[in-house]
Amino acid sequence: MTPYRIAIVGSGPAGLSAAAHAARLGLSHVLLEKTDHLSDTIFKYQKGKHVMATPSQLVLRSPLDFEAGKREMVLGTWNEQTAAAGVNVRIRAEVTAITGTGDPIPGSVMKLVKRKRDGTSETQDIQRLAPPYRLTLADGETILADTVILAIGTQGNPNLMACPGGDLPHVQYQLDDPSEYTDEHIFVIGGGDAGIENALGLAADPAQNNKVTLVNRSAEFAQAKDANVKALMAARDAGRISIMTQSTTRTIEQGWITLDTAEGEVRAPCDRVIARMGSAPPRSFVEQCGVEFASNDRLAFPKLSATFESTAPGIYVVGALAGYPLIKHCMNQGHDVVEFINGNLDLRPADEPILEAKFTGLPGARSVADWLEYLRSSVSILSGMSSLQMREFMLDSSVRLYRMGEVIFERNAPGSSLFGIAEGQVLVEVNPADPSVTVPIGAGSIFGEVGLISGRRRGATIRAGSDCILVEISRTAALKLMSQVPSAAREITRITTTRSLLQIFKSGLAAEDLAEVIAAATVETIRAGQAIIREGDTGDDIFIIRSGSMVVEKLIGGKPVFLNYVPAGSYVGEMGVISGGPRTATVRAAVKADVIRIPGEPFRALLASRPQLLDTLRAEMANRTAMNNFIESKKDSFSGVVDLYTGVANFLVEQGVGEATDVLLIDEKLCVGCDNCEKACADTHDGLSRLDREAGRTYAHLHVPTSCRHCEHPHCMADCPPNAIHRGPTGEVYIDETCIGCGNCQRNCPYGVIRMDKVPPKKPWLLGWFLFGSGPGPGEPPARWAKKHDPAYAEKAKKAIKCDMCAGQDGGPACVRACPTGAAIRVSPEQFLSVALMGREER
């Protein structure tokens, strides 16, 4: 049996490119494809799908052409060029095993040609060995090869639905032809490129009458290309697609689907589920070939050298299986790996010039490969990445040298990127009044995670404590990193959890004190209404509220009575840790929340070593116990008051106080209906009020008008194309002048507090108005003036308008200042309980 120089397994973009280049070089090769067609990855794309050729700045080295276009055009081009190149293709040739052979062939010599970068070459005679590998096919045939290129991708190993009903017949993991489906309620699960493209295809033809809903577990589409996200939003704006973000599937039934959303459980009609939640490497088969993986994580990729060679000598891995999945990259890898096998070890990757530019100006004479390895090994969250993943990662990130004392960012500055410290240290200014009070963060760690997680402005000024090299990771790249590299997600969670506990508990704690607590802690997402503690249950876990909020209730007379409201940054469960015994109350999520669950045993060990922390928790427990006892004592004599108090508290949670940072309330016992609040708002904002006093709901004496809640995690920020929505230094969520009027924020706000309106003209200089009558005069609302005097005003584009809490104005919000009776108040989560109690005390 004559051995091949190269056996290529898989005819996707990487495998096809490798085979075509081997044919061009005249190398003995065979391309093995288990299906009856080439490029099964692209073949399985839905019919008519537009295939993107990104990144646009990357040069294509493959002998096969590739340009953005329809799936059918791409496949047709490759089929024609593969045939013209004389590629030795074997279809229906499934490889079931790859095993080593063995011994040198006596007297057999082969020539190794090594080409140098200067264009010269040298030839070396070496003893030919028996082909290292035997490939066994499904029909029992064997093939011998000196080298093997694994280009099998990951699409054959999709992530499966893990919820009840995930194995029902109407749940599928591929969409071949969107035109086959009509008059169906279809849910597409997954916000990556595949999920978005499937949803768009199913909703493309209105005549099909499909009701298509795309479900994404996060608020953003970090793993999708910008063009796909824009197309998805355009389809939603046109009413062709519904989008559910921050949602996960709970159960699937015949004809129905139940989802957990940020607002609670939703049950909807469903005829079909298309799950596009990514895929994982086919680990079992690859490991049986002798290839080791980078870690035990399910999503880990094989260990590879800079020339794509695995830990099994002579077996190379390229394409999506190598962790670098864009088509153009895969095709370049196919070309390059054949060059390496043919002796051209000096070939530089096609993305080398792009990465070289990123490292220009850094100290030292490191190569791109050396810089990538240095950053990977120096920054803890990057350690789980392969060299190929690092290359893709750095295309979306930047690295820079900061000199000692240089400010990296300032308190209250906008920004949501994450920073990794490769070298040196930074100083966090923890006291705005005294910049000399700082906390150091050393090499290997990260900072900026608050902006990444919450989208809020920077919480502190950070400057370089020494000359330092920092990697700045864009929000999109960071979210993608956390999604694709489990070790990175765990490390970011560990660091953020440690810092959360240090901030909440203080008591002289240091990071090293929390090592055992953090090791045992887990982060959990809790759906709205779900209980983390139930009255009467045993348990001693303590919970840190990372985002969202909780309400505490106690059964009195068979009815749940509201006891407390717990915002993000607080904790519950300390009674079970300190005193033991059954839980005395139920704690449930007011809105979708993330909590850190800490087992009781390591936390008790921490309390034993830190008496000051134990005293803090005992004081908190005493306050909560006093509240429990007070409510319990009033259950007979003031049952009506207790009911009213509970009703008011629950009503306010339902109206968004549970996720608010600041909400406007009106006490109707005091309100005289003068509308001064609305008038003051309009006067402050060029004649356009951000408040509708009469709109909204009322319970007992409290009315919640239509006005912004300034949510902890604003829904309006989730999809703002120009990133025009920000959080100000005092917590206000505002829209700046870069708004393009797309209306996404208005549609995303669940409270109806954003409207689209024309931007009024600026007030002129007083003398200009007096002499020339240019623009609105003193006391005249600009919007009213423009409607009367500016013919072009009616045609002006609308922009988003919402409450900004009168930021920057003396005295605070105008609506509150203008209320003559004190009926209008603005409430933060910390004041929430006192508002509910106010109704009890005044009755």
Short mmCIF file of N, CA and C in Angstrom, two decimals, residues 454 456 500 503-504 543-550 565-571 590-595 657-661 712-713 829-830:
data_model
loop_
_atom_site.label_atom_id
_atom_site.label_comp_id
_atom_site.label_asym_id
_atom_site.label_seq_id
_atom_site.Cartn_x
_atom_site.Cartn_y
_atom_site.Cartn_z
N SER A 454 -21.83 46.01 34.70
CA SER A 454 -23.02 46.83 34.90
C SER A 454 -23.24 47.88 33.82
N ARG A 456 -22.05 50.75 34.03
CA ARG A 456 -22.00 52.05 34.70
C ARG A 456 -20.69 52.75 34.40
N SER A 500 -16.31 42.01 45.59
CA SER A 500 -17.65 42.28 46.12
C SER A 500 -17.70 42.02 47.62
N GLN A 503 -15.85 44.64 49.64
CA GLN A 503 -16.58 45.91 49.69
C GLN A 503 -17.77 45.83 50.63
N ILE A 504 -18.48 44.70 50.62
CA ILE A 504 -19.69 44.57 51.43
C ILE A 504 -19.35 44.39 52.91
N PHE A 543 -26.07 34.49 51.05
CA PHE A 543 -26.19 34.93 49.67
C PHE A 543 -25.81 36.40 49.55
N ILE A 544 -24.93 36.70 48.59
CA ILE A 544 -24.59 38.08 48.25
C ILE A 544 -25.39 38.44 46.99
N ILE A 545 -26.12 39.56 47.05
CA ILE A 545 -26.90 39.99 45.89
C ILE A 545 -25.97 40.76 44.96
N ARG A 546 -25.62 40.13 43.86
CA ARG A 546 -24.65 40.73 42.92
C ARG A 546 -25.33 41.71 41.98
N SER A 547 -26.49 41.38 41.49
CA SER A 547 -27.28 42.28 40.66
C SER A 547 -28.75 41.95 40.88
N GLY A 548 -29.63 42.89 40.52
CA GLY A 548 -31.05 42.68 40.81
C GLY A 548 -31.36 43.01 42.25
N SER A 549 -32.42 42.42 42.78
CA SER A 549 -32.82 42.70 44.16
C SER A 549 -33.71 41.58 44.67
N MET A 550 -33.90 41.54 45.99
CA MET A 550 -34.68 40.50 46.65
C MET A 550 -35.73 41.16 47.55
N TYR A 565 -36.72 44.74 51.81
CA TYR A 565 -36.27 44.81 50.42
C TYR A 565 -34.74 44.83 50.45
N VAL A 566 -34.10 43.97 49.65
CA VAL A 566 -32.65 43.83 49.70
C VAL A 566 -32.08 44.16 48.31
N PRO A 567 -31.45 45.32 48.16
CA PRO A 567 -30.92 45.68 46.84
C PRO A 567 -29.57 45.03 46.56
N ALA A 568 -29.09 45.19 45.33
CA ALA A 568 -27.77 44.69 44.97
C ALA A 568 -26.71 45.30 45.87
N GLY A 569 -25.69 44.51 46.19
CA GLY A 569 -24.65 44.98 47.09
C GLY A 569 -24.93 44.64 48.55
N SER A 570 -26.02 43.90 48.81
CA SER A 570 -26.36 43.48 50.17
C SER A 570 -26.28 41.96 50.28
N TYR A 571 -26.62 41.45 51.46
CA TYR A 571 -26.55 40.01 51.67
C TYR A 571 -27.74 39.56 52.50
N ALA A 590 -36.95 39.89 43.39
CA ALA A 590 -37.92 40.87 42.91
C ALA A 590 -37.87 40.96 41.39
N VAL A 591 -36.68 40.88 40.82
CA VAL A 591 -36.45 40.84 39.38
C VAL A 591 -35.36 39.80 39.16
N LYS A 592 -35.08 39.49 37.92
CA LYS A 592 -34.00 38.56 37.64
C LYS A 592 -32.72 39.05 38.30
N ALA A 593 -32.04 38.16 39.00
CA ALA A 593 -30.90 38.58 39.81
C ALA A 593 -29.77 37.56 39.71
N ASP A 594 -28.56 38.04 39.96
CA ASP A 594 -27.40 37.17 40.12
C ASP A 594 -26.99 37.21 41.58
N VAL A 595 -26.78 36.04 42.16
CA VAL A 595 -26.37 35.97 43.56
C VAL A 595 -25.11 35.13 43.68
N VAL A 657 -39.50 49.23 41.06
CA VAL A 657 -38.59 49.68 42.11
C VAL A 657 -37.53 48.61 42.37
N GLY A 658 -37.89 47.35 42.10
CA GLY A 658 -36.94 46.26 42.34
C GLY A 658 -35.69 46.33 41.51
N GLU A 659 -35.74 47.01 40.36
CA GLU A 659 -34.52 47.15 39.56
C GLU A 659 -34.13 48.61 39.38
N ALA A 660 -34.81 49.51 40.11
CA ALA A 660 -34.53 50.94 39.97
C ALA A 660 -33.36 51.36 40.84
N THR A 661 -32.75 52.47 40.46
CA THR A 661 -31.83 53.16 41.38
C THR A 661 -32.44 54.47 41.86
N GLU A 712 -30.90 49.68 37.50
CA GLU A 712 -29.55 49.21 37.79
C GLU A 712 -28.88 48.69 36.53
N HIS A 713 -29.61 47.89 35.74
CA HIS A 713 -29.14 47.41 34.45
C HIS A 713 -30.14 47.89 33.39
N PRO A 829 -33.38 52.55 46.23
CA PRO A 829 -33.65 51.27 46.89
C PRO A 829 -33.48 51.32 48.40
N GLU A 830 -32.52 52.13 48.86
CA GLU A 830 -32.29 52.19 50.30
C GLU A 830 -33.46 52.83 51.05
#
